[in-house]
Amino acid sequence: MSSLNALNPGLSPEEARMLSPLQLAYVGDSVHALMVRTYLIGKNLKVKDMHQLSTRAVNAVSQNQALSHLLPLLSEEELAIVKRGRNAHPHHSAPKSASASDYAGATGLEALLGYLYLTGNTERLLFLLPYFCPEE
């Protein structure tokens, strides 16, 4: 996963905090999907099985559950990013498969992942990875 650094714009924490929480979540959604898929590649599974597991992990309900497990591990700065993401109001409604609360929590997690990625904190992303990757 350290190869993620090569793609990273290397924003300072101050620059990243200047982005809207929805911009952070936009990037974080992709970071989450990529990390889960990369994790699953290492499990030597069939593509169909990888797809099913990644679909279970990369959705609002699962992301909100992962966030609830992560909350005690987060720094004050990370909690502030999560809260900004959770309180952001996208211009669309939550998907039918998730409640508004699940969707808000998922947006908070995605904002955090986007923030960590954009600031080059891949070590922290890797530490948090087991909390948002699917179980086989």
PDB file of N, CA and C in Angstrom, residues 9 12 17 19 30 34-35 39 44 46 51 53-54 56 63-64 66 70 81 85 98 100 106 110 125 129:
ATOM      1  N   PRO A   9      -1.226  13.849  -3.689  1.00  0.00           N
ATOM      2  CA  PRO A   9      -0.844  15.239  -3.927  1.00  0.00           C
ATOM      3  C   PRO A   9      -0.050  15.856  -2.779  1.00  0.00           C
ATOM      4  N   SER A  12      -0.854  19.516   2.922  1.00  0.00           N
ATOM      5  CA  SER A  12      -0.614  19.673   4.353  1.00  0.00           C
ATOM      6  C   SER A  12      -1.952  19.454   5.061  1.00  0.00           C
ATOM      7  N   ARG A  17      -7.770  20.332   5.372  1.00  0.00           N
ATOM      8  CA  ARG A  17      -8.915  20.811   6.154  1.00  0.00           C
ATOM      9  C   ARG A  17      -9.687  21.909   5.433  1.00  0.00           C
ATOM     10  N   LEU A  19     -10.540  21.760   2.361  1.00  0.00           N
ATOM     11  CA  LEU A  19     -11.470  21.110   1.435  1.00  0.00           C
ATOM     12  C   LEU A  19     -12.788  20.867   2.148  1.00  0.00           C
ATOM     13  N   SER A  30     -13.140   6.346  -2.902  1.00  0.00           N
ATOM     14  CA  SER A  30     -12.247   5.613  -3.798  1.00  0.00           C
ATOM     15  C   SER A  30     -11.103   4.951  -3.042  1.00  0.00           C
ATOM     16  N   LEU A  34     -10.370   0.978  -3.060  1.00  0.00           N
ATOM     17  CA  LEU A  34      -9.068   0.490  -3.502  1.00  0.00           C
ATOM     18  C   LEU A  34      -8.365  -0.311  -2.411  1.00  0.00           C
ATOM     19  N   MET A  35      -8.421   0.169  -1.180  1.00  0.00           N
ATOM     20  CA  MET A  35      -7.758  -0.550  -0.093  1.00  0.00           C
ATOM     21  C   MET A  35      -8.413  -1.905   0.150  1.00  0.00           C
ATOM     22  N   TYR A  39      -6.511  -5.411  -0.455  1.00  0.00           N
ATOM     23  CA  TYR A  39      -6.473  -6.368   0.652  1.00  0.00           C
ATOM     24  C   TYR A  39      -6.973  -7.741   0.183  1.00  0.00           C
ATOM     25  N   ASN A  44      -5.978 -14.523  -2.223  1.00  0.00           N
ATOM     26  CA  ASN A  44      -5.999 -15.598  -3.206  1.00  0.00           C
ATOM     27  C   ASN A  44      -7.409 -16.191  -3.378  1.00  0.00           C
ATOM     28  N   LYS A  46     -11.238 -16.263  -5.578  1.00  0.00           N
ATOM     29  CA  LYS A  46     -11.782 -16.115  -6.925  1.00  0.00           C
ATOM     30  C   LYS A  46     -12.309 -14.686  -7.066  1.00  0.00           C
ATOM     31  N   HIS A  51     -15.328  -9.871  -5.344  1.00  0.00           N
ATOM     32  CA  HIS A  51     -16.354  -8.866  -5.633  1.00  0.00           C
ATOM     33  C   HIS A  51     -17.448  -8.877  -4.565  1.00  0.00           C
ATOM     34  N   LEU A  53     -17.256  -9.922  -1.444  1.00  0.00           N
ATOM     35  CA  LEU A  53     -16.738  -9.411  -0.179  1.00  0.00           C
ATOM     36  C   LEU A  53     -16.535  -7.897  -0.219  1.00  0.00           C
ATOM     37  N   SER A  54     -16.034  -7.395  -1.337  1.00  0.00           N
ATOM     38  CA  SER A  54     -15.821  -5.945  -1.409  1.00  0.00           C
ATOM     39  C   SER A  54     -17.152  -5.200  -1.431  1.00  0.00           C
ATOM     40  N   ARG A  56     -19.810  -6.110   0.099  1.00  0.00           N
ATOM     41  CA  ARG A  56     -20.311  -6.116   1.482  1.00  0.00           C
ATOM     42  C   ARG A  56     -19.608  -5.088   2.353  1.00  0.00           C
ATOM     43  N   GLN A  63     -19.783   0.672   6.255  1.00  0.00           N
ATOM     44  CA  GLN A  63     -18.873   1.761   6.576  1.00  0.00           C
ATOM     45  C   GLN A  63     -19.257   2.416   7.904  1.00  0.00           C
ATOM     46  N   ASN A  64     -20.541   2.571   8.154  1.00  0.00           N
ATOM     47  CA  ASN A  64     -20.983   3.146   9.426  1.00  0.00           C
ATOM     48  C   ASN A  64     -20.635   2.216  10.586  1.00  0.00           C
ATOM     49  N   ALA A  66     -18.126   0.090  10.626  1.00  0.00           N
ATOM     50  CA  ALA A  66     -16.669   0.184  10.784  1.00  0.00           C
ATOM     51  C   ALA A  66     -16.306   1.442  11.558  1.00  0.00           C
ATOM     52  N   LEU A  70     -14.049   2.170  14.989  1.00  0.00           N
ATOM     53  CA  LEU A  70     -12.857   3.005  14.905  1.00  0.00           C
ATOM     54  C   LEU A  70     -12.863   4.187  15.869  1.00  0.00           C
ATOM     55  N   ILE A  81     -12.597  15.586  11.702  1.00  0.00           N
ATOM     56  CA  ILE A  81     -12.828  15.321  10.274  1.00  0.00           C
ATOM     57  C   ILE A  81     -14.064  14.440  10.110  1.00  0.00           C
ATOM     58  N   GLY A  85     -17.597  15.323   8.175  1.00  0.00           N
ATOM     59  CA  GLY A  85     -18.161  14.468   7.131  1.00  0.00           C
ATOM     60  C   GLY A  85     -19.552  13.985   7.485  1.00  0.00           C
ATOM     61  N   ALA A  98     -29.760   1.916   2.944  1.00  0.00           N
ATOM     62  CA  ALA A  98     -29.169   2.477   4.156  1.00  0.00           C
ATOM     63  C   ALA A  98     -30.059   3.580   4.725  1.00  0.00           C
ATOM     64  N   ALA A 100     -30.526   7.222   6.805  1.00  0.00           N
ATOM     65  CA  ALA A 100     -29.831   8.504   6.751  1.00  0.00           C
ATOM     66  C   ALA A 100     -28.664   8.522   7.743  1.00  0.00           C
ATOM     67  N   ALA A 106     -21.149   6.800   7.108  1.00  0.00           N
ATOM     68  CA  ALA A 106     -20.294   6.383   5.999  1.00  0.00           C
ATOM     69  C   ALA A 106     -19.570   7.578   5.405  1.00  0.00           C
ATOM     70  N   GLU A 110     -15.573   8.071   5.114  1.00  0.00           N
ATOM     71  CA  GLU A 110     -14.952   8.391   3.825  1.00  0.00           C
ATOM     72  C   GLU A 110     -14.179   9.708   3.899  1.00  0.00           C
ATOM     73  N   LEU A 125      -3.554   4.927   7.544  1.00  0.00           N
ATOM     74  CA  LEU A 125      -4.536   4.170   6.751  1.00  0.00           C
ATOM     75  C   LEU A 125      -4.321   2.671   6.923  1.00  0.00           C
ATOM     76  N   LEU A 129      -6.863  -0.149   8.440  1.00  0.00           N
ATOM     77  CA  LEU A 129      -7.350  -1.091   7.431  1.00  0.00           C
ATOM     78  C   LEU A 129      -8.116  -2.293   7.991  1.00  0.00           C
TER      79      LEU A 129
END
